[in-house]
Coordinates of C-alpha atoms and ligand atoms in Angstrom, one line a residue:
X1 CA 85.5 24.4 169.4
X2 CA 85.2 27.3 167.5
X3 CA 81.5 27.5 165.5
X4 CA 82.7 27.9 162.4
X5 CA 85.7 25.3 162.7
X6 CA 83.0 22.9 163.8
X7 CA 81.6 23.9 160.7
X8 CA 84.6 23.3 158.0
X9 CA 85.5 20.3 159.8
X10 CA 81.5 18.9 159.4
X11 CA 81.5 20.5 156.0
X12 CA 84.9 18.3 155.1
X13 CA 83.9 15.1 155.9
X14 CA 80.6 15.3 154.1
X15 CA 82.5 16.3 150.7
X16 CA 84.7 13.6 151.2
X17 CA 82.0 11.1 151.4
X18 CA 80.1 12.7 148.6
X19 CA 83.1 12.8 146.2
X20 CA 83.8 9.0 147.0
X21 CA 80.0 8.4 146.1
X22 CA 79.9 10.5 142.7
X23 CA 82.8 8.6 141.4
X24 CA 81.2 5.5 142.5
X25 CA 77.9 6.4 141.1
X26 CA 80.0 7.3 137.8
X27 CA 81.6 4.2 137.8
X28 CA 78.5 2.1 137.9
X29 CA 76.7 4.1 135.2
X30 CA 79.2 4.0 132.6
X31 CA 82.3 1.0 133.3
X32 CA 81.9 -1.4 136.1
X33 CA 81.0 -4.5 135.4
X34 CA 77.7 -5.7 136.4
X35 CA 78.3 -9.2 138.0
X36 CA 80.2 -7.1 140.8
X37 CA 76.9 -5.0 141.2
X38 CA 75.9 -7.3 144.4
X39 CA 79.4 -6.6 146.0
X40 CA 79.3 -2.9 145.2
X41 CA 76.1 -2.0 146.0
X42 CA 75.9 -2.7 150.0
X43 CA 79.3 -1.2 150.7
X44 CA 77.9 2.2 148.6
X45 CA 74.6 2.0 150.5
X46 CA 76.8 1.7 153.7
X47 CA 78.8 4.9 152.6
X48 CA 75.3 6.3 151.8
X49 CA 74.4 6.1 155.1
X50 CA 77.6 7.6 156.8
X51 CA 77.0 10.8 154.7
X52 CA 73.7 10.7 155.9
X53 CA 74.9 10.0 159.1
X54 CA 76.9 13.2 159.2
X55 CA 74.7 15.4 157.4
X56 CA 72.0 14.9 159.9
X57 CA 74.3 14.9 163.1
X58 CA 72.1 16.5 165.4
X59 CA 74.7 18.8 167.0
X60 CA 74.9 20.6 164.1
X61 CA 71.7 21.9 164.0
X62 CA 72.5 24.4 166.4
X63 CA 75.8 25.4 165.4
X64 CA 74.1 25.7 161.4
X65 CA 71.1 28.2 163.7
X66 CA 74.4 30.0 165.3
X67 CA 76.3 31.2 161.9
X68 CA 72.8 32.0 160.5
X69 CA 71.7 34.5 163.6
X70 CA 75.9 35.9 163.6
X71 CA 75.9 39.2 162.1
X72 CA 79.7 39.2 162.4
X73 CA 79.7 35.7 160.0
X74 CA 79.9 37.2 155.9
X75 CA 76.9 36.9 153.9
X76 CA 77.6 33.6 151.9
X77 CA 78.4 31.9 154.5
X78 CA 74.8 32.5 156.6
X79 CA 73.4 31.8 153.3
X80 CA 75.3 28.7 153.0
X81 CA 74.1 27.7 156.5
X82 CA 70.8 28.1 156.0
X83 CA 70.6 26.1 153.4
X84 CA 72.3 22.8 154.8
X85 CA 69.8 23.3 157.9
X86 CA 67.0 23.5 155.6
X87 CA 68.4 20.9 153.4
X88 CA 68.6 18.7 157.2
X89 CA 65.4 19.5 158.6
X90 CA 63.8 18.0 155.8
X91 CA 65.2 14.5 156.2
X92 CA 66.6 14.9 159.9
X93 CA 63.4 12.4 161.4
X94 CA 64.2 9.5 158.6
X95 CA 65.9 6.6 160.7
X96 CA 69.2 6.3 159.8
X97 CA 68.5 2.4 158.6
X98 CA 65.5 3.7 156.6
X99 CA 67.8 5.5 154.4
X100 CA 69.9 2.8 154.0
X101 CA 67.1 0.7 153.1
X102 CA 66.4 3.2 150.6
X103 CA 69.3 3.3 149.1
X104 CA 69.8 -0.5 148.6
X105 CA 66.3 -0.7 146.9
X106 CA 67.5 2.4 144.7
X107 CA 70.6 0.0 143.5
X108 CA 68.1 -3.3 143.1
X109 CA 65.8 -1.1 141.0
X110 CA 68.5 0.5 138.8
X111 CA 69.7 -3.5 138.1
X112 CA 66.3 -4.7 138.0
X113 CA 65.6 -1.3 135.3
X114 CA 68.4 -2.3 132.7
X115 CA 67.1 -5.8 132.8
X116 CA 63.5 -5.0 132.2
X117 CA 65.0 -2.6 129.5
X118 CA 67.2 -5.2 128.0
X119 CA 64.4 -7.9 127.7
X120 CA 61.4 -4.7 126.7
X121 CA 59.4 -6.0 129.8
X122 CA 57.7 -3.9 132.1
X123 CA 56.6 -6.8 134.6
X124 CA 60.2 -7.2 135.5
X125 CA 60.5 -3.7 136.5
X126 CA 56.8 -3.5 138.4
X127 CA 57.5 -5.0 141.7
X128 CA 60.4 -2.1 141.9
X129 CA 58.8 0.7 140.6
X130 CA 55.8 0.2 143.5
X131 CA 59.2 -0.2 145.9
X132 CA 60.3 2.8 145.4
X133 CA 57.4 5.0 145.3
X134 CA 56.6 3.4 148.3
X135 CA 60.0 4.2 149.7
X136 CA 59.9 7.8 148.4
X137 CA 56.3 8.7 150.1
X138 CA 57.9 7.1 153.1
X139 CA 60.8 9.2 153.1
X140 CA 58.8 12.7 152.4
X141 CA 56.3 12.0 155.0
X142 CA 58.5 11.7 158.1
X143 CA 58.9 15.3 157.1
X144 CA 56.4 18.2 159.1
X145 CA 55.1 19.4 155.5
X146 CA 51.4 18.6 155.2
X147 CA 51.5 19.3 151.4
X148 CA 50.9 16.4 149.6
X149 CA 53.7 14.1 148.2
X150 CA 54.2 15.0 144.8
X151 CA 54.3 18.8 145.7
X152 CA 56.9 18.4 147.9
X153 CA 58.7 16.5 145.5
X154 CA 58.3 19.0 143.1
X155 CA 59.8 21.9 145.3
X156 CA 62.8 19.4 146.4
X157 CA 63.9 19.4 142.7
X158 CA 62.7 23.2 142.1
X159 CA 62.1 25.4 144.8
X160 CA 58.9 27.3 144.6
X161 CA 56.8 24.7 142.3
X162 CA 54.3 22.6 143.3
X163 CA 51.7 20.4 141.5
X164 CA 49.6 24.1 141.0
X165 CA 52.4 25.7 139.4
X166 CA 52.9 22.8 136.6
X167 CA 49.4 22.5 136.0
X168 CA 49.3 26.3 135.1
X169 CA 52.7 25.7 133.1
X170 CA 51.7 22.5 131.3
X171 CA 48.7 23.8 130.4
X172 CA 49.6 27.4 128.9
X173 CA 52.1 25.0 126.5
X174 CA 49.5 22.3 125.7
X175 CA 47.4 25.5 124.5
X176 CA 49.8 26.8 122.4
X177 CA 52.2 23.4 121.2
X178 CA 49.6 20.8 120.5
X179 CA 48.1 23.2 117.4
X180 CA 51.7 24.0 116.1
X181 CA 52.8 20.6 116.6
X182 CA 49.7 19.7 114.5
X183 CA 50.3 22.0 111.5
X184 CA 54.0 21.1 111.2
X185 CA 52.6 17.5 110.8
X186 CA 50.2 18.2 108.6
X187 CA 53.5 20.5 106.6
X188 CA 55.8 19.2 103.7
X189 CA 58.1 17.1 105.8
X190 CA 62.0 18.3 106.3
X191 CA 64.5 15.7 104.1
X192 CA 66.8 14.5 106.9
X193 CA 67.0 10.8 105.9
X194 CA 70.8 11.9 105.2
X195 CA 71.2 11.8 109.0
X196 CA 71.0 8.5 109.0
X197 CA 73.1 6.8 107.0
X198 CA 75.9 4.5 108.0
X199 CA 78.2 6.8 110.7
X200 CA 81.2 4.8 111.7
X201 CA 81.5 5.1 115.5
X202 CA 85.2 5.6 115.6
X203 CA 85.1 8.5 113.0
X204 CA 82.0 9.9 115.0
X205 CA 84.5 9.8 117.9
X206 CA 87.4 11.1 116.1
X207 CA 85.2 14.5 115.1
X208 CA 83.9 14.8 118.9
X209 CA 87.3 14.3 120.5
X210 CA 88.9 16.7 117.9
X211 CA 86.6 19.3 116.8
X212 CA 83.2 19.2 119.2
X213 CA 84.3 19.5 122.6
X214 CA 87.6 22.0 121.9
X215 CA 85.1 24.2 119.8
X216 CA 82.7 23.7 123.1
X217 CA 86.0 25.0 125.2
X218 CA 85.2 21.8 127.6
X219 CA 89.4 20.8 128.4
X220 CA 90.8 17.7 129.7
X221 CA 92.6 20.1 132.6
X222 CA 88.7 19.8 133.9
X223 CA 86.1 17.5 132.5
X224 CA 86.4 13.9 131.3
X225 CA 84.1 12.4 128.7
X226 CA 82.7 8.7 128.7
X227 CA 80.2 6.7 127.1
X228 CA 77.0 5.1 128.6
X229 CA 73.6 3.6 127.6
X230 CA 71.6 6.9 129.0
X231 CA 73.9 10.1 128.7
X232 CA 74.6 12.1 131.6
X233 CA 77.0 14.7 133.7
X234 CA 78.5 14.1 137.2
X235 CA 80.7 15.9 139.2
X236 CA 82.4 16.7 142.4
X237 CA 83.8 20.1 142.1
X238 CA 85.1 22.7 140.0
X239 CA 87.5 21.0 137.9
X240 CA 86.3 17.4 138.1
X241 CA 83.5 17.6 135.9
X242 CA 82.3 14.4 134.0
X243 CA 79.9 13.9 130.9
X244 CA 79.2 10.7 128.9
X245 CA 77.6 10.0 125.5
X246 CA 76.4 7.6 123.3
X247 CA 77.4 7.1 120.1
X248 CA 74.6 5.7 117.3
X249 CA 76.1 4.6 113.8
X250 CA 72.7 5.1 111.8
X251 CA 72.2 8.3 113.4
X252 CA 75.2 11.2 113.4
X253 CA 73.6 13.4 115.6
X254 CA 72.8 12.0 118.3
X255 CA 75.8 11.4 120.2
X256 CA 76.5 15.3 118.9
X257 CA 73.5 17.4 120.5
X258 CA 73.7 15.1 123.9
X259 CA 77.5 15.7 123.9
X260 CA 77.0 19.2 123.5
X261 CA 73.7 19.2 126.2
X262 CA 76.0 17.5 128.7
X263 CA 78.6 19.4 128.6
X264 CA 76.8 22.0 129.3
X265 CA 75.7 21.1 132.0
X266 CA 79.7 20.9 132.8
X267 CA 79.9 24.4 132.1
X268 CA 77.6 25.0 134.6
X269 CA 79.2 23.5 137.8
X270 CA 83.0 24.4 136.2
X271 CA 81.4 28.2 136.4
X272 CA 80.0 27.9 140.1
X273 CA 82.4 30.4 142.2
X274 CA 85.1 28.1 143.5
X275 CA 85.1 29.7 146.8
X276 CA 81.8 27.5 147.5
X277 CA 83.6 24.2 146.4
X278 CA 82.9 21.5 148.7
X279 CA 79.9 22.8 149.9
X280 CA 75.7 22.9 149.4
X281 CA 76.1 26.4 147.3
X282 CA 78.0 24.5 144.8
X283 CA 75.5 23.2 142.8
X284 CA 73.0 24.2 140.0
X285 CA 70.7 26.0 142.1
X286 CA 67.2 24.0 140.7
X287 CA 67.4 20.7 138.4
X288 CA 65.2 23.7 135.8
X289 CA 68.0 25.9 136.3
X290 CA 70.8 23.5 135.3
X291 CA 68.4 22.0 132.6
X292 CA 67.9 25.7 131.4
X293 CA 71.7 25.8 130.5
X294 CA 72.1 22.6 128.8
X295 CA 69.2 22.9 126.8
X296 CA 70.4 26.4 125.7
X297 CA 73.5 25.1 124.4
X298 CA 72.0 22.3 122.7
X299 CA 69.0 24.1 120.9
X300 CA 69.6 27.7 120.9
X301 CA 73.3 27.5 120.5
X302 CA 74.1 23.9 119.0
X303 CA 71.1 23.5 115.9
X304 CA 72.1 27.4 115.1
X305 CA 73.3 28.5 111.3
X306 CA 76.3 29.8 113.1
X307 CA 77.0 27.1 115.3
X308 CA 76.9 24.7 112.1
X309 CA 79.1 27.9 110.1
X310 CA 82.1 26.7 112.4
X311 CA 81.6 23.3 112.1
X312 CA 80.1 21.8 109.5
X313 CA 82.8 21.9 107.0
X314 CA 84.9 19.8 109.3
X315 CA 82.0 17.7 109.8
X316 CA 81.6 17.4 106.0
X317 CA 85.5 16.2 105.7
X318 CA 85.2 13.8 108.2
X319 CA 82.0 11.9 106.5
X320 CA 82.6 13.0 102.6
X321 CA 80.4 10.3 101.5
X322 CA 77.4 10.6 103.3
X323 CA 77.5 14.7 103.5
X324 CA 79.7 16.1 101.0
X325 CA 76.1 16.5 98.4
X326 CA 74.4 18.0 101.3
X327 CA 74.5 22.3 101.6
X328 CA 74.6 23.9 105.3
X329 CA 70.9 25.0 104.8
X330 CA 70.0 21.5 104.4
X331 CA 71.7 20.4 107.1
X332 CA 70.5 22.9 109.9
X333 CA 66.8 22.3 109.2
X334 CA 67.2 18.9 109.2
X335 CA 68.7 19.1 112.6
X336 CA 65.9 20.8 113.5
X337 CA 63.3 19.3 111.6
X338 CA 60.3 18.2 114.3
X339 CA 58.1 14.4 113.9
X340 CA 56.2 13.3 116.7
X341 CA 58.6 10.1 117.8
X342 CA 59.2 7.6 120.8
X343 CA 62.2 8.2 122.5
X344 CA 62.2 11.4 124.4
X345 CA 65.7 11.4 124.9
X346 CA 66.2 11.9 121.0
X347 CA 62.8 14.3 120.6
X348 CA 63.1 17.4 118.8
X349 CA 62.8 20.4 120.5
X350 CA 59.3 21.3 119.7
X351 CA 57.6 18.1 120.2
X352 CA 60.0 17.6 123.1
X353 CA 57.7 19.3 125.9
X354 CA 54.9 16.7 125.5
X355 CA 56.8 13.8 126.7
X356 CA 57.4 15.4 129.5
X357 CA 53.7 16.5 129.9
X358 CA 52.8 13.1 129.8
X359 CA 55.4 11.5 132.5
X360 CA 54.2 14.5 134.8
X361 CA 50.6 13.6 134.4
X362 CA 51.5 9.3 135.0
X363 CA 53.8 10.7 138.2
X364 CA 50.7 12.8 139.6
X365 CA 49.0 9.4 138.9
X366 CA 50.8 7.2 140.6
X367 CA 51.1 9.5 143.6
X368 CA 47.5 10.4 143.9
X369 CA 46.6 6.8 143.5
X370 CA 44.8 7.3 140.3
X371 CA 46.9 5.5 138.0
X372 CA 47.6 1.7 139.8
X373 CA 51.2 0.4 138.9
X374 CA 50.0 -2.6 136.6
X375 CA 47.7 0.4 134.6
X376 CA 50.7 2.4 134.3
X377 CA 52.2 0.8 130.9
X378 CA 48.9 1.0 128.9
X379 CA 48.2 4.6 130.6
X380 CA 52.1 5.5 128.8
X381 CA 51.0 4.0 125.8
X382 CA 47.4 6.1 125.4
X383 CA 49.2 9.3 126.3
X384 CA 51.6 8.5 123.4
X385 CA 49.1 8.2 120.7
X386 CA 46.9 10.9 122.6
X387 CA 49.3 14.0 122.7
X388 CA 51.8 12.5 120.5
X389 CA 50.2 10.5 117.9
X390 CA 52.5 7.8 118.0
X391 CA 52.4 4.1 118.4
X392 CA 54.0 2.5 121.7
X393 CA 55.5 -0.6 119.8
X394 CA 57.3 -2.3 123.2
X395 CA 58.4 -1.5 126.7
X396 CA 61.7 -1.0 125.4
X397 CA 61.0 2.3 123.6
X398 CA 58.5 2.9 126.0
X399 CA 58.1 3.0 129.7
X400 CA 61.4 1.4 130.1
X401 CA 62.8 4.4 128.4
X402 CA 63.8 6.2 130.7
X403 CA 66.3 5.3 134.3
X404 CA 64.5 8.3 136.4
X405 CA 62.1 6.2 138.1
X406 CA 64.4 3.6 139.1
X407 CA 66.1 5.6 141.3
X408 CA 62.7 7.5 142.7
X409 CA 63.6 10.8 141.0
X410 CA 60.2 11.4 140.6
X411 CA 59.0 14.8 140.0
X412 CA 62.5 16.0 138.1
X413 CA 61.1 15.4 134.8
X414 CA 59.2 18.4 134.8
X415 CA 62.5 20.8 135.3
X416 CA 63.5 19.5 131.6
X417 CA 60.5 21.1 130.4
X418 CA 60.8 24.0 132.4
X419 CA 64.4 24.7 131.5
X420 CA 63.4 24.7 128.0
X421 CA 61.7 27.5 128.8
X422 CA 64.2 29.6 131.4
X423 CA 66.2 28.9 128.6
X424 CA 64.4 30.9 126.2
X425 CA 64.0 33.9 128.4
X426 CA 68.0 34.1 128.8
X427 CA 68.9 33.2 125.2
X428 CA 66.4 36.3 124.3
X429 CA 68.3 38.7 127.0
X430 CA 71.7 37.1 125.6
X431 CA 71.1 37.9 121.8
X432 CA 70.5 42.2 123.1
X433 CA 74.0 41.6 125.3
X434 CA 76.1 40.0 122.2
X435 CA 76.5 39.4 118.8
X436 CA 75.8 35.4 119.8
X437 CA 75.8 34.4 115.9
X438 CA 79.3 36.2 115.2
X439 CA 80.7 34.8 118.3
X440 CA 79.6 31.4 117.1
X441 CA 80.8 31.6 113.6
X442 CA 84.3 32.8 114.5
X443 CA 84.6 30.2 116.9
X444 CA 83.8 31.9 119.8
X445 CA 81.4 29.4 121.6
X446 CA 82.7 30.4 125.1
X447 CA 81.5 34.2 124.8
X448 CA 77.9 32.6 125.3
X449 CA 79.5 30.4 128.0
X450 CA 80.7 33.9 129.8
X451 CA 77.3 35.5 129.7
X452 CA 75.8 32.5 131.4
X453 CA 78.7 32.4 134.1
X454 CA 78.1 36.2 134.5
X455 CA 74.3 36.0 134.6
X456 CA 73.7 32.9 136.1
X457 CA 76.2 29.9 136.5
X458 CA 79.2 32.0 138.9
X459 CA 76.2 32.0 141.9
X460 CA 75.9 28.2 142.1
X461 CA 73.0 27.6 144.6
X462 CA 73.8 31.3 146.1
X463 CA 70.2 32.6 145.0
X464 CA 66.7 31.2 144.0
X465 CA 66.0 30.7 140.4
X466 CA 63.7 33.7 140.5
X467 CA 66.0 35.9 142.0
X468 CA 68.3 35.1 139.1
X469 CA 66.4 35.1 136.1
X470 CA 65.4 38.6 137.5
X471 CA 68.9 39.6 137.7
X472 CA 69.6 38.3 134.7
X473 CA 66.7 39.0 132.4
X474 CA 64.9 42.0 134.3
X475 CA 62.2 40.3 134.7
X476 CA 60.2 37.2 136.3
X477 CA 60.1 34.3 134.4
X478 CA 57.6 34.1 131.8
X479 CA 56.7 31.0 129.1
X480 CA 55.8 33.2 126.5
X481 CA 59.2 33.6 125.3
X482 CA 59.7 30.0 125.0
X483 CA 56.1 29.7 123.5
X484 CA 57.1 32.8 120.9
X485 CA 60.6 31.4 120.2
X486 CA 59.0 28.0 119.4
X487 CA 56.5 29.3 117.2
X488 CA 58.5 32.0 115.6
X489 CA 61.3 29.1 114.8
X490 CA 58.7 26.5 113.0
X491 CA 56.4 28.5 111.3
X492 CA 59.4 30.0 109.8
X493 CA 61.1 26.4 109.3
X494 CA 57.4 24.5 107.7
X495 CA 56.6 27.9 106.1
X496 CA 53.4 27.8 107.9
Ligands
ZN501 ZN1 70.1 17.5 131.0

């Protein structure tokens, strides 16, 4: 058969199996019911294991090695083959059973995670937590790479970083953040008690349904909106896009900054070129890169004066009670106002970075061997009052916090932080493009959306993230705009 037949055909059957696993995946996260969990979980590990199967069929190697050396073969298409056989001669050597294996553990650990969340007890989670390290290292080493573990899990979830780069990152930021973040403690604190008043959940709904996500352009013709305990986007191609939320009644925004985070992360894969649909192109090219753009709409975009121009008065109508006394002003710094807390997932954006400094320095940890599982809790808890200045009170709003490590996605929470600070450097190229603040008062959310489907989102996984921040910006990456942008923004907001 023709190469590049063989090729479609292999390329097919993969994307079927990968659809049929998203919606799975989705399914689990956000409706099924958990008693069917041991009937489910198997059969997905099964399917697991046929994609796997396919992906690392090892006739395909050479056919992958033949488009890649055909000059006659377009551009995007070498590109594209290049990638899977990179992608495959990373995991090629794992034993088909292994991954299976794997992937059962993953779905015992997820089960075993929400019931160690639900009863705020790390012991129940322990035993899994070891597991899947275990499993990960496991996995990684079969590969030829002689970096160390953690590095290579670092580059799997952005290409180019490694344990040397984040230190270097992590500790320009430390430099600069811990001092500001001191000084806005030691400021008068922002009034946002108002914030946290009784929010009815169906009206909260109501105002996301029919104001949120039609000013955030995100239609029903292409994404789909559910609710879950830990808020996240899936997807399988252009226009199947799905984002969930969760709603809080003593807290209104909430459910509004993750709603508009995730579904900008929608934005992103709804933006990728269709013409790479179905295949490894069509993706966010780095877990920083796709962080970069949901982070941009939710801070530089979302807790904007403009952004709250077009949307606060409906806001207001919606929840006279609790808002009607409050002015715009009042409302946008208290959106942004910044206290050392718990919950990562609801930290403000300056204080934000440091609970991701501290999971990356518990994952080196527990990969170098420094940090032994049953240490891990009280070595959370002393990085919490150390960097953060805050009180662990239980698991629950602690290490159970988060579901990353019950599926062994160890070394992606460093990307959040790193986003953050893409983020910046395009937000700063953006604002010398466009009039972003008139575009967001009249309503015009999606001309931002454009420039980042221009600049970055139309190329999917089509170039590096260096490449396209240098397209896009002109210049390398660099964390001094994020570090500027953060202090420019809070010395401004604490008058400091
Ligand atoms: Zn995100």
């Amino acid at each position: 058969m023709d190469k590049l037949k063989r090729y479609e055909d292999w390329k097919f059957r993969m994307s079927a199996y990968d659809m049929a696993l998203s919606i799975i995946n989705i399914d689990k996260m956000t409706v099924a019911p958990a008693a069917g969990a041991s009937y489910r979980d198997p059969r997905t590990a099964y399917l697991a294991g046929e994609s796997f199967a396919i992906m690392t069929d090892p006739d395909m190697i050479p056919v992958l090695d033949a488009i890649v050396d055909d000059p006659e073969v377009d551009e995007d298409t070498r590109k594209e083959a290049a990638t899977y056989a990179r992608e495959i001669r990373k995991i090629q050597a794992v034993p088909k059973e292994e991954y299976v294996a794997f992937e059962e553990a993953t779905n015992a650990s997820y089960d075993a995670w929400l019931e160690a969340k639900n009863a705020s007890d790390y012991s129940i989670f322990e035993p899994h937590l070891r597991e899947m390290v275990e499993r990960r290292r496991k996995l990684i080493e079969y590969r030829e790479s002689t970096l160390p573990v953690y590095d290579q899990l670092l580059d799997d979830y952005e290409p180019g970083t490694s344990i040397e780069f984040y230190d270097q990152f992590f500790e320009v930021l430390k430099e600069r953040l811990v001092p500001l973040i001191h000084r806005v403690v030691q400021a008068e604190p922002i009034e946002d008690s108002f914030l946290y008043q009784s929010f009815p959940v169906n009206e909260q709904k109501a105002w996301t349904t029919e104001v949120l996500l039609p000013y955030l352009g995100f239609a029903p013709s292409w994404g789909y909106q559910n609710e879950t305990e830990h808020p996240f986007t899936s997807w399988t191609c252009e226009n199947d896009c799905r984002t969930t939320t969760k709603y809080l009644e003593d807290n209104v925004i909430s459910s509004i900054f993750s709603t508009i985070h995730e579904v900008g992360h929608a934005w992103y894969e709804h933006n990728i070129d269709p013409r790479y649909d179905g295949a490894i192109l069509s993706t966010g090219v780095s877990s920083g890169m796709h962080e970069s753009q949901s982070r941009f709409c939710e801070n530089y975009l979302g807790r904007s004066l403009p952004f709250w121009q077009a949307n606060y008065p409906s806001l207001q109508a919606c929840f006279p009670s609790q808002l009607a006394g409050i002015p715009i002003e009042q409302f946008v710094q208290a959106v942004n106002s910044s206290r050392p807390s718990l919950i990562r997932t609801e930290a403000d954006e300056l204080t934000y970075p440091l609970h991701i400094l501290i999971r990356y320095e518990l994952e080196k940890g527990l990969f170098d061997g420094s940090i032994p599982f049953e240490q891990l809790e009280s070595a959370w808890n002393e990085l919490y009052e150390r960097y953060l200045g805050v009180i662990v009170p239980n698991s629950r709003s602690g290490i159970l916090q988060d579901v990353h490590w019950s599926d062994a996605s160890f070394g992606y929470f460093p990307t959040y932080a790193l986003g953050s600070a893409f983020a910046a450097q395009f937000y700063h190229q953006m604002r010398s493009d466009l009039d972003v603040d008139v575009a967001l008062q009249e309503g015009r959310y999606t001309d931002c959306i454009d420039w980042l489907k221009t600049h970055v989102q139309q190329y999917g996984a089509r170039y590096q993230a260096d490449e396209i921040m240098k397209m896009a910006t002109g210049e390398p990456f660099r964390p001094e705009y994020y570090l500027d942008y953060l202090e420019e923004k809070y010395s401004s907001l604490y008058h400091l």
